[in-house]
Tab-separated table of C-alpha atoms (C1' of nucleotides) in Angstrom:
chain	number	residue	atom	x	y	z
A	209	MET	CA	59.242	-18.772	-1.285
A	210	SER	CA	62.349	-19.818	-3.179
A	211	ASN	CA	61.641	-21.779	-6.311
A	212	GLY	CA	65.098	-23.243	-6.174
A	213	GLY	CA	66.104	-21.139	-9.132
A	214	SER	CA	69.580	-20.603	-7.828
A	215	PHE	CA	70.639	-24.230	-8.147
A	216	ASP	CA	68.295	-25.971	-10.500
A	217	GLN	CA	70.685	-25.762	-13.440
A	218	SER	CA	73.542	-27.439	-11.653
A	219	CYS	CA	73.445	-30.666	-13.644
A	220	ALA	CA	71.876	-32.272	-16.695
A	221	PRO	CA	68.641	-34.163	-16.150
A	222	THR	CA	68.705	-37.960	-15.980
A	223	LEU	CA	66.088	-39.968	-17.866
A	224	PHE	CA	64.017	-42.691	-16.254
A	225	ALA	CA	61.644	-45.094	-17.994
A	226	ARG	CA	58.167	-46.007	-16.771
A	227	HIS	CA	58.426	-47.880	-13.451
A	228	ASP	CA	62.168	-47.298	-13.139
A	229	GLU	CA	63.330	-46.990	-9.565
A	230	ILE	CA	65.037	-43.687	-8.726
A	231	TYR	CA	66.045	-44.602	-5.190
A	232	ARG	CA	65.087	-47.296	-2.737
A	233	GLU	CA	63.786	-47.200	0.803
A	234	GLY	CA	66.613	-47.689	3.278
A	235	LYS	CA	69.371	-46.402	0.995
A	236	PRO	CA	71.441	-43.347	2.009
A	237	ALA	CA	69.726	-40.041	1.215
A	238	GLU	CA	72.594	-38.254	-0.513
A	239	PHE	CA	70.721	-36.306	-3.154
A	240	ILE	CA	67.659	-34.228	-3.750
A	241	TYR	CA	65.727	-34.464	-6.984
A	242	LYS	CA	63.848	-32.047	-9.191
A	243	ILE	CA	61.413	-33.171	-11.858
A	244	GLU	CA	61.833	-31.608	-15.282
A	245	SER	CA	59.171	-33.699	-16.978
A	246	GLY	CA	57.111	-36.778	-16.185
A	247	CYS	CA	55.734	-37.930	-12.834
A	248	VAL	CA	57.220	-39.689	-9.795
A	249	ARG	CA	55.638	-41.456	-6.863
A	250	THR	CA	57.187	-42.330	-3.496
A	251	HIS	CA	55.980	-45.347	-1.573
A	252	ASN	CA	56.720	-47.784	1.238
A	253	THR	CA	55.960	-51.447	1.091
A	254	LEU	CA	54.628	-52.571	4.451
A	255	ASN	CA	55.266	-56.130	5.491
A	256	GLY	CA	52.162	-57.863	4.314
A	257	GLY	CA	52.705	-56.739	0.726
A	258	ARG	CA	50.355	-53.828	1.243
A	259	ARG	CA	51.676	-50.722	-0.452
A	260	GLN	CA	51.380	-47.160	0.705
A	261	ILE	CA	51.960	-44.207	-1.581
A	262	ASP	CA	53.200	-41.084	0.180
A	263	ALA	CA	53.216	-38.628	-2.683
A	264	PHE	CA	53.132	-37.883	-6.384
A	265	TYR	CA	55.521	-35.291	-7.811
A	266	PHE	CA	55.165	-33.273	-11.012
A	267	PRO	CA	57.411	-31.021	-13.145
A	268	GLY	CA	59.049	-28.240	-11.160
A	269	GLU	CA	58.695	-30.053	-7.843
A	270	PHE	CA	61.417	-31.451	-5.563
A	271	PHE	CA	61.489	-34.826	-3.847
A	272	GLY	CA	63.842	-37.034	-1.865
A	273	LEU	CA	63.701	-34.698	1.141
A	274	ASP	CA	63.803	-37.415	3.748
A	275	ALA	CA	64.289	-36.520	7.333
A	276	HIS	CA	67.223	-38.725	8.131
A	277	ALA	CA	70.318	-40.185	6.573
A	278	VAL	CA	68.376	-42.910	4.760
A	279	HIS	CA	65.312	-42.705	2.555
A	280	GLY	CA	62.063	-43.587	4.282
A	281	SER	CA	60.431	-44.592	1.018
A	282	SER	CA	61.259	-45.623	-2.536
A	283	ALA	CA	60.830	-43.338	-5.539
A	284	VAL	CA	59.614	-44.686	-8.881
A	285	ALA	CA	58.881	-43.016	-12.220
A	286	VAL	CA	55.180	-43.301	-13.020
A	287	ILE	CA	55.837	-42.462	-16.674
A	288	PRO	CA	59.065	-41.663	-18.565
A	289	SER	CA	60.606	-38.783	-16.626
A	290	ALA	CA	63.534	-36.379	-16.749
A	291	ILE	CA	65.006	-35.609	-13.336
A	292	ARG	CA	67.782	-33.352	-12.077
A	293	ILE	CA	69.820	-34.919	-9.299
A	294	MET	CA	71.712	-32.685	-6.865
A	295	SER	CA	73.976	-33.480	-3.951
A	296	ARG	CA	72.600	-32.384	-0.594
A	297	ALA	CA	76.031	-32.347	1.029
A	298	ALA	CA	76.771	-29.209	3.012
A	299	GLY	CA	78.951	-26.733	1.166
A	300	ASP	CA	77.431	-27.652	-2.153
A	301	VAL	CA	75.079	-25.548	-4.260
A	302	VAL	CA	72.274	-26.700	-2.012
A	303	THR	CA	72.482	-24.655	1.179
A	304	THR	CA	71.029	-25.497	4.562
A	305	GLN	CA	68.621	-22.635	4.034
A	306	HIS	CA	67.448	-24.193	0.768
A	307	LEU	CA	66.980	-27.529	2.466
A	308	LEU	CA	64.987	-25.945	5.263
A	309	THR	CA	62.692	-24.197	2.795
A	310	LEU	CA	62.168	-27.351	0.754
A	311	THR	CA	61.710	-29.528	3.829
A	312	ALA	CA	59.188	-27.107	5.285
A	313	GLY	CA	57.273	-27.210	1.997
A	314	GLU	CA	57.362	-30.984	2.036
A	315	MET	CA	56.021	-30.993	5.585
A	316	GLN	CA	53.178	-28.757	4.460
A	317	ARG	CA	52.358	-31.222	1.699
A	318	ILE	CA	52.310	-34.154	4.093
A	319	LYS	CA	49.994	-32.281	6.435
A	320	LYS	CA	47.623	-31.634	3.564
A	321	HIS	CA	47.693	-35.314	2.637
A	322	ASN	CA	47.019	-36.087	6.274
A	323	GLN	CA	43.860	-34.007	6.190
A	324	LEU	CA	42.769	-35.729	3.000
A	325	LEU	CA	43.039	-39.139	4.690
A	326	ARG	CA	40.575	-37.989	7.348
A	327	LYS	CA	37.804	-37.337	4.860
A	328	ARG	CA	35.204	-39.646	3.356
A	329	ALA	CA	35.965	-41.443	0.065
A	330	GLU	CA	34.255	-38.943	-2.239
A	331	GLU	CA	36.004	-35.973	-0.659
A	332	ARG	CA	39.343	-37.744	-0.927
A	333	VAL	CA	38.912	-38.345	-4.632
A	334	VAL	CA	37.663	-34.815	-5.277
A	335	GLY	CA	40.475	-33.368	-3.182
A	336	PHE	CA	42.982	-35.428	-5.130
A	337	LEU	CA	41.629	-34.220	-8.473
A	338	LEU	CA	41.550	-30.588	-7.373
A	339	ASP	CA	45.084	-30.820	-6.029
A	340	LEU	CA	46.311	-32.156	-9.363
A	341	ALA	CA	44.326	-29.530	-11.228
A	342	GLN	CA	45.920	-26.796	-9.165
A	343	ARG	CA	49.431	-28.133	-9.735
A	344	GLY	CA	48.843	-28.698	-13.458
A	345	ARG	CA	48.773	-26.194	-16.274
A	346	ASN	CA	45.104	-26.502	-17.048
A	347	GLN	CA	42.809	-25.833	-14.104
A	348	SER	CA	39.830	-27.556	-15.665
A	349	GLU	CA	41.409	-30.638	-17.149
A	350	VAL	CA	43.443	-33.177	-15.201
A	351	ASP	CA	45.808	-35.786	-16.536
A	352	LEU	CA	46.131	-38.941	-14.431
A	353	PRO	CA	49.419	-40.575	-15.426
A	354	MET	CA	49.123	-43.141	-12.654
A	355	ALA	CA	47.014	-46.300	-12.407
A	356	ARG	CA	43.902	-46.684	-10.247
A	357	ARG	CA	45.955	-48.889	-7.936
A	358	ASP	CA	48.323	-45.950	-7.322
A	359	ILE	CA	45.483	-43.544	-6.637
A	360	ALA	CA	43.917	-46.055	-4.273
A	361	ASP	CA	47.185	-46.585	-2.386
A	362	TYR	CA	47.628	-42.824	-2.102
A	363	LEU	CA	44.113	-42.161	-0.826
A	364	ASP	CA	43.965	-45.327	1.302
A	365	LEU	CA	40.962	-46.689	-0.583
A	366	THR	CA	40.462	-49.755	-2.772
A	367	ILE	CA	40.651	-49.455	-6.551
A	368	GLU	CA	36.972	-50.373	-6.645
A	369	THR	CA	36.023	-47.440	-4.443
A	370	VAL	CA	38.130	-45.045	-6.524
A	371	SER	CA	36.524	-46.299	-9.704
A	372	ARG	CA	32.998	-46.218	-8.304
A	373	THR	CA	33.501	-42.729	-6.899
A	374	LEU	CA	34.746	-41.378	-10.226
A	375	SER	CA	31.763	-42.972	-11.955
A	376	ARG	CA	29.373	-41.446	-9.447
A	377	LEU	CA	30.966	-38.010	-9.860
A	378	GLU	CA	30.539	-38.344	-13.603
A	379	ARG	CA	26.888	-39.363	-13.279
A	380	ALA	CA	26.408	-36.334	-11.029
A	381	SER	CA	27.955	-34.171	-13.790
A	382	ALA	CA	30.715	-32.986	-11.487
A	383	ILE	CA	33.397	-34.367	-13.775
A	384	SER	CA	33.712	-36.000	-17.152
A	385	LEU	CA	35.982	-38.949	-17.881
A	386	ALA	CA	37.233	-38.348	-21.429
A	387	THR	CA	39.321	-41.498	-20.921
A	388	PRO	CA	40.052	-43.268	-17.628
A	389	TRP	CA	43.218	-41.122	-17.424
A	390	ARG	CA	41.845	-37.786	-18.480
A	391	VAL	CA	39.359	-35.962	-16.266
A	392	ILE	CA	37.491	-32.777	-17.088
A	393	LEU	CA	36.378	-30.770	-14.080
A	394	ARG	CA	32.935	-29.289	-14.524
A	395	ASP	CA	33.426	-26.718	-11.779
A	396	PRO	CA	37.070	-25.603	-11.489
A	397	SER	CA	36.082	-22.891	-9.042
A	398	ALA	CA	35.548	-25.765	-6.619
A	399	ILE	CA	39.309	-25.580	-6.078
A	400	ASP	CA	39.007	-22.338	-4.147
A	401	TRP	CA	36.161	-23.703	-2.105
A	402	PHE	CA	38.027	-26.889	-1.327
A	403	ASN	CA	41.216	-25.079	-0.322
A	404	SER	CA	39.239	-22.975	2.126
A	405	GLN	CA	38.153	-26.170	3.883
A	406	THR	CA	41.501	-26.025	5.758
B	1377	MET	CA	70.582	-36.153	16.589
B	1378	SER	CA	70.855	-32.867	18.423
B	1379	ASN	CA	68.804	-32.784	21.573
B	1380	GLY	CA	68.772	-29.031	21.422
B	1381	GLY	CA	71.102	-28.868	24.369
B	1382	SER	CA	72.923	-25.858	23.039
B	1383	PHE	CA	69.994	-23.513	23.347
B	1384	ASP	CA	67.455	-25.003	25.673
B	1385	GLN	CA	68.540	-22.914	28.619
B	1386	SER	CA	68.130	-19.614	26.849
B	1387	CYS	CA	65.105	-18.471	28.838
B	1388	ALA	CA	62.990	-19.307	31.843
B	1389	PRO	CA	59.975	-21.559	31.250
B	1390	THR	CA	56.513	-20.008	31.033
B	1391	LEU	CA	53.631	-21.635	32.890
B	1392	PHE	CA	50.327	-22.460	31.212
B	1393	ALA	CA	47.165	-23.700	32.917
B	1394	ARG	CA	44.951	-26.514	31.646
B	1395	HIS	CA	43.380	-25.524	28.303
B	1396	ASP	CA	45.411	-22.331	28.029
B	1397	GLU	CA	46.186	-21.359	24.476
B	1398	ILE	CA	49.902	-21.086	23.689
B	1399	TYR	CA	49.500	-19.796	20.162
B	1400	ARG	CA	46.679	-19.591	17.676
B	1401	GLU	CA	46.296	-20.812	14.124
B	1402	GLY	CA	46.994	-18.004	11.659
B	1403	LYS	CA	49.224	-15.985	13.990
B	1404	PRO	CA	52.861	-15.286	13.034
B	1405	ALA	CA	55.215	-18.156	13.845
B	1406	GLU	CA	57.961	-16.220	15.629
B	1407	PHE	CA	58.989	-18.747	18.262
B	1408	ILE	CA	59.695	-22.375	18.845
B	1409	TYR	CA	58.684	-24.074	22.057
B	1410	LYS	CA	60.137	-26.763	24.275
B	1411	ILE	CA	58.104	-28.577	26.890
B	1412	GLU	CA	59.649	-28.827	30.339
B	1413	SER	CA	56.656	-30.458	31.988
B	1414	GLY	CA	53.027	-31.141	31.139
B	1415	CYS	CA	51.477	-31.919	27.766
B	1416	VAL	CA	50.479	-29.849	24.734
B	1417	ARG	CA	48.268	-30.597	21.776
B	1418	THR	CA	48.106	-28.814	18.411
B	1419	HIS	CA	44.875	-28.722	16.448
B	1420	ASN	CA	42.971	-27.068	13.629
B	1421	THR	CA	39.296	-26.316	13.747
B	1422	LEU	CA	37.783	-27.060	10.368
B	1423	ASN	CA	34.773	-25.066	9.318
B	1424	GLY	CA	31.939	-27.269	10.437
B	1425	GLY	CA	33.139	-27.237	14.026
B	1426	ARG	CA	34.906	-30.540	13.513
B	1427	ARG	CA	38.261	-30.558	15.241
B	1428	GLN	CA	41.426	-32.223	14.111
B	1429	ILE	CA	44.342	-32.866	16.434
B	1430	ASP	CA	47.725	-32.951	14.719
B	1431	ALA	CA	49.960	-33.913	17.594
B	1432	PHE	CA	50.563	-34.309	21.313
B	1433	TYR	CA	53.876	-33.148	22.780
B	1434	PHE	CA	55.547	-34.280	25.989
B	1435	PRO	CA	58.473	-33.115	28.171
B	1436	GLY	CA	61.715	-32.698	26.239
B	1437	GLU	CA	59.943	-32.293	22.892
B	1438	PHE	CA	59.762	-29.235	20.625
B	1439	PHE	CA	56.714	-27.811	18.880
B	1440	GLY	CA	55.628	-24.774	16.911
B	1441	LEU	CA	57.775	-25.788	13.913
B	1442	ASP	CA	55.329	-24.625	11.301
B	1443	ALA	CA	56.380	-24.519	7.720
B	1444	HIS	CA	55.497	-20.958	6.921
B	1445	ALA	CA	55.375	-17.535	8.477
B	1446	VAL	CA	52.103	-18.256	10.249
B	1447	HIS	CA	51.047	-21.168	12.436
B	1448	GLY	CA	48.973	-23.788	10.673
B	1449	SER	CA	47.368	-24.922	13.898
B	1450	SER	CA	46.705	-23.772	17.448
B	1451	ALA	CA	48.598	-25.071	20.475
B	1452	VAL	CA	46.841	-25.683	23.787
B	1453	ALA	CA	48.045	-27.025	27.121
B	1454	VAL	CA	46.308	-30.318	27.893
B	1455	ILE	CA	47.313	-30.069	31.554
B	1456	PRO	CA	49.283	-27.415	33.484
B	1457	SER	CA	52.559	-27.144	31.583
B	1458	ALA	CA	55.935	-25.383	31.761
B	1459	ILE	CA	57.259	-24.307	28.391
B	1460	ARG	CA	60.448	-22.639	27.181
B	1461	ILE	CA	59.831	-20.137	24.412
B	1462	MET	CA	62.678	-19.275	22.014
B	1463	SER	CA	62.854	-16.879	19.100
B	1464	ARG	CA	63.348	-18.553	15.734
B	1465	ALA	CA	64.740	-15.401	14.134
B	1466	ALA	CA	67.952	-15.934	12.191
B	1467	GLY	CA	71.075	-14.923	14.087
B	1468	ASP	CA	69.587	-15.978	17.373
B	1469	VAL	CA	70.588	-18.962	19.504
B	1470	VAL	CA	68.450	-21.089	17.223
B	1471	THR	CA	70.420	-21.681	14.038
B	1472	THR	CA	69.122	-22.687	10.643
B	1473	GLN	CA	70.812	-26.045	11.180
B	1474	HIS	CA	68.874	-26.497	14.434
B	1475	LEU	CA	65.648	-25.616	12.694
B	1476	LEU	CA	66.346	-28.084	9.892
B	1477	THR	CA	67.026	-30.877	12.358
B	1478	LEU	CA	63.903	-30.123	14.357
B	1479	THR	CA	61.739	-29.673	11.258
B	1480	ALA	CA	62.992	-32.946	9.797
B	1481	GLY	CA	62.109	-34.680	13.054
B	1482	GLU	CA	58.669	-33.098	13.002
B	1483	MET	CA	58.173	-34.325	9.443
B	1484	GLN	CA	59.087	-37.817	10.541
B	1485	ARG	CA	56.481	-37.598	13.278
B	1486	ILE	CA	53.783	-36.489	10.870
B	1487	LYS	CA	54.607	-39.346	8.512
B	1488	LYS	CA	54.254	-41.781	11.374
B	1489	HIS	CA	50.900	-40.283	12.274
B	1490	ASN	CA	49.943	-40.573	8.633
B	1491	GLN	CA	50.610	-44.299	8.683
B	1492	LEU	CA	48.561	-44.619	11.842
B	1493	LEU	CA	45.557	-43.027	10.131
B	1494	ARG	CA	45.659	-45.744	7.456
B	1495	LYS	CA	45.132	-48.554	9.938
B	1496	ARG	CA	41.958	-50.026	11.418
B	1497	ALA	CA	40.582	-48.648	14.671
B	1498	GLU	CA	42.161	-51.212	16.989
B	1499	GLU	CA	45.607	-50.760	15.462
B	1500	ARG	CA	45.299	-46.992	15.742
B	1501	VAL	CA	44.522	-47.180	19.436
B	1502	VAL	CA	47.266	-49.724	20.108
B	1503	GLY	CA	49.739	-47.702	18.050
B	1504	PHE	CA	48.817	-44.599	20.007
B	1505	LEU	CA	49.348	-46.334	23.345
B	1506	LEU	CA	52.667	-47.844	22.277
B	1507	ASP	CA	53.870	-44.491	20.962
B	1508	LEU	CA	53.079	-42.862	24.281
B	1509	ALA	CA	54.693	-45.728	26.165
B	1510	GLN	CA	57.860	-45.336	24.148
B	1511	ARG	CA	58.021	-41.604	24.721
B	1512	GLY	CA	57.217	-41.898	28.418
B	1513	ARG	CA	59.449	-42.980	31.276
B	1514	ASN	CA	57.695	-46.226	32.017
B	1515	GLN	CA	57.434	-48.581	29.058
B	1516	SER	CA	54.654	-50.646	30.588
B	1517	GLU	CA	52.432	-47.972	32.058
B	1518	VAL	CA	50.927	-45.108	30.084
B	1519	ASP	CA	49.448	-41.918	31.419
B	1520	LEU	CA	46.714	-40.357	29.274
B	1521	PRO	CA	46.506	-36.687	30.276
B	1522	MET	CA	44.055	-35.946	27.464
B	1523	ALA	CA	40.323	-36.627	27.202
B	1524	ARG	CA	38.761	-39.316	24.990
B	1525	ARG	CA	37.589	-36.553	22.688
B	1526	ASP	CA	41.236	-35.540	22.117
B	1527	ILE	CA	42.334	-39.101	21.428
B	1528	ALA	CA	39.438	-39.535	19.018
B	1529	ASP	CA	40.265	-36.311	17.176
B	1530	TYR	CA	43.895	-37.385	16.933
B	1531	LEU	CA	43.121	-40.877	15.620
B	1532	ASP	CA	40.183	-39.747	13.466
B	1533	LEU	CA	37.719	-41.955	15.322
B	1534	THR	CA	34.690	-41.222	17.492
B	1535	ILE	CA	34.983	-41.198	21.257
B	1536	GLU	CA	32.671	-44.211	21.278
B	1537	THR	CA	35.019	-46.239	19.116
B	1538	VAL	CA	38.023	-45.262	21.255
B	1539	SER	CA	36.188	-46.249	24.403
B	1540	ARG	CA	34.889	-49.514	22.963
B	1541	THR	CA	38.321	-50.427	21.600
B	1542	LEU	CA	40.010	-49.824	24.944
B	1543	SER	CA	37.333	-51.928	26.645
B	1544	ARG	CA	37.824	-54.734	24.142
B	1545	LEU	CA	41.607	-54.626	24.599
B	1546	GLU	CA	41.083	-54.898	28.323
B	1547	ARG	CA	38.697	-57.853	27.964
B	1548	ALA	CA	41.332	-59.485	25.746
B	1549	SER	CA	43.885	-58.921	28.554
B	1550	ALA	CA	46.111	-56.858	26.271
B	1551	ILE	CA	45.875	-53.860	28.575
B	1552	SER	CA	44.461	-52.913	31.930
B	1553	LEU	CA	42.622	-49.670	32.638
B	1554	ALA	CA	43.629	-48.761	36.170
B	1555	THR	CA	41.564	-45.597	35.680
B	1556	PRO	CA	40.264	-44.232	32.360
B	1557	TRP	CA	43.495	-42.172	32.198
B	1558	ARG	CA	46.009	-44.769	33.301
B	1559	VAL	CA	46.735	-47.759	31.090
B	1560	ILE	CA	48.915	-50.726	31.941
B	1561	LEU	CA	50.359	-52.556	28.943
B	1562	ARG	CA	50.355	-56.311	29.388
B	1563	ASP	CA	52.939	-56.858	26.651
B	1564	PRO	CA	55.390	-53.937	26.400
B	1565	SER	CA	57.524	-55.939	23.964
B	1566	ALA	CA	54.718	-55.298	21.501
B	1567	ILE	CA	56.362	-51.912	20.997
B	1568	ASP	CA	59.253	-53.476	19.102
B	1569	TRP	CA	56.902	-55.532	16.999
B	1570	PHE	CA	54.716	-52.559	16.212
B	1571	ASN	CA	57.649	-50.348	15.272
B	1572	SER	CA	58.834	-52.991	12.828
B	1573	GLN	CA	55.516	-52.678	11.014
B	1574	THR	CA	57.077	-49.755	9.099
C	267	DC	C1'	23.422	-34.764	48.003
C	268	DG	C1'	22.845	-32.935	43.377
C	269	DT	C1'	24.921	-31.526	39.299
C	270	DC	C1'	28.046	-31.519	35.574
C	271	DA	C1'	31.411	-33.336	32.625
C	272	DC	C1'	33.251	-37.279	30.851
C	273	DA	C1'	33.343	-42.250	29.935
C	274	DT	C1'	30.976	-46.449	28.761
C	275	DT	C1'	27.623	-49.468	26.553
C	276	DG	C1'	23.851	-50.831	23.258
C	277	DA	C1'	21.350	-50.997	18.729
C	278	DA	C1'	20.436	-49.390	14.065
C	279	DC	C1'	22.440	-47.550	10.180
C	280	DC	C1'	25.831	-46.362	6.614
C	281	DT	C1'	30.100	-46.456	4.188
C	282	DC	C1'	33.674	-48.869	2.365
C	283	DT	C1'	35.702	-53.437	1.601
C	284	DT	C1'	35.645	-57.956	-0.176
C	285	DC	C1'	34.669	-61.282	-3.469
C	286	DA	C1'	33.250	-62.099	-8.045
C	287	DA	C1'	32.174	-61.252	-12.677
C	288	DG	C1'	32.212	-58.479	-16.992
C	289	DC	C1'	34.203	-55.158	-20.210
C	290	DG	C1'	37.562	-52.818	-23.299
C	291	DC	C1'	41.935	-52.157	-25.053
C	292	DC	C1'	46.227	-53.683	-26.913
C	293	DG	C1'	49.994	-56.690	-28.154
C	294	DT	C1'	51.127	-61.318	-29.707
C	295	DG	C1'	50.933	-65.194	-32.524
C	296	DG	C1'	48.624	-68.336	-35.620
D	94	DC	C1'	44.029	-60.111	-40.540
D	95	DC	C1'	41.749	-61.737	-36.853
D	96	DA	C1'	41.577	-64.666	-32.620
D	97	DC	C1'	43.376	-65.055	-28.226
D	98	DG	C1'	45.042	-63.712	-23.752
D	99	DG	C1'	46.415	-60.486	-20.356
D	100	DC	C1'	45.945	-56.341	-17.914
D	101	DG	C1'	43.554	-52.658	-16.083
D	102	DC	C1'	39.065	-50.454	-15.271
D	103	DT	C1'	34.252	-50.931	-14.082
D	104	DT	C1'	30.211	-52.821	-11.880
D	105	DG	C1'	27.390	-55.755	-8.696
D	106	DA	C1'	26.142	-58.076	-4.254
D	107	DA	C1'	27.198	-59.461	0.354
D	108	DG	C1'	29.625	-58.509	4.556
D	109	DA	C1'	32.482	-56.054	8.131
D	110	DG	C1'	33.850	-52.097	10.652
D	111	DG	C1'	32.724	-47.492	12.411
D	112	DT	C1'	29.421	-43.959	13.128
D	113	DT	C1'	25.266	-42.215	14.961
D	114	DC	C1'	21.764	-41.792	18.230
D	115	DA	C1'	20.386	-42.818	22.740
D	116	DA	C1'	20.788	-44.299	27.406
D	117	DT	C1'	23.453	-45.442	31.507
D	118	DG	C1'	27.415	-45.154	34.615
D	119	DT	C1'	30.939	-42.635	37.394
D	120	DG	C1'	33.917	-39.400	39.679
D	121	DA	C1'	34.824	-34.391	41.068
D	122	DC	C1'	33.082	-30.427	43.118
D	123	DG	C1'	30.040	-27.297	45.136
DNA sequence: CGTCACATTGAACCTCTTCAAGCGCCGTGG
DNA sequence: CCACGGCGCTTGAAGAGGTTCAATGTGACG
């Protein structure tokens, strides 16, 4: 698969502070974005104030690949982040073929998230941790830049359930919480097992 | 949006009987498919025998738009169906632009399904019925060609909960079950309301 | 008329949510 | 420098919603 190498140097990265909005739901989707450093989340706010997080993105990953002319969700920096912004207009450095590849990858990601939402709370949390471990540099240590509220809204659980589940996993010696935002996985090989669970 | 009109006549439809497999998970994704008549479901079988239905497709809709070189799920005819099969190879009648449009639409559909999975049982069932009503010819009468087991595996509920929820909706005069596979919606305008619930 | 597959209904159980309180960290101000 | 207050995480107890197990109902087909 293309890693976007052919067009990722097309502009200087823009800096965003913690909780800065990168684009807003409903606005025209003119650009695609690539994370250089930091972490971004995309979310919709349903009427009722309830918030739904669609995805977290980490360095090297692309986001903003909405289906239609307008963004279906808002993007916000979870921590200070550097992001490359590229026009998705036809005829630009971003080709239709690129877009198709990236969009197909995004679809894959959503399907995976979909499967996660069908599992029980503990499996969701474990799946989330293993996913982050796999995407991070260190397979056995995971950094959680986002708050419990964000994790809960991503996994469709309450913050209490997320917290309780992490505590239970720690008591069971499956993980270790160095700090609430730094998790050590006791069995990194669990990643392979989990990924085989289609 | 393109309705695919430029290439939907490129071959004669193939007929599939009830429960016939159209393609299988893991096989190369060489074609895309358009339903002329009938109904198709796509599903994965997780190890553990548990089945997960990703989508139902109806006349006029496309399926088989998997992200990668191989299908991520199997496709099966729910009832006797006529399906047009087209090669997705580059240089064929199906252009990259077509594929991007169709894939983006598929992504939209998955996101919608995703939101459905975050709701409570009753909302999932109602959302499912309204979705089918909207896609069908008659806004106030829905035909359910699939079994309760299929609906349950699509909504991530048990067949008991689906059945109980439908019964409760009928007692509440929200719907009417002419037969277990024919639902009359008492308030079709609910579709607009439900779609506004992001 | 009997059988089979599917749908419906009931009751006990379990998981997650809800409501409520406690804890720890950090920045601010006296 | 330390007390205070706010914010986010954790923990506990009660309650609601769905699942599980089990039985009953119903229509199609031989």
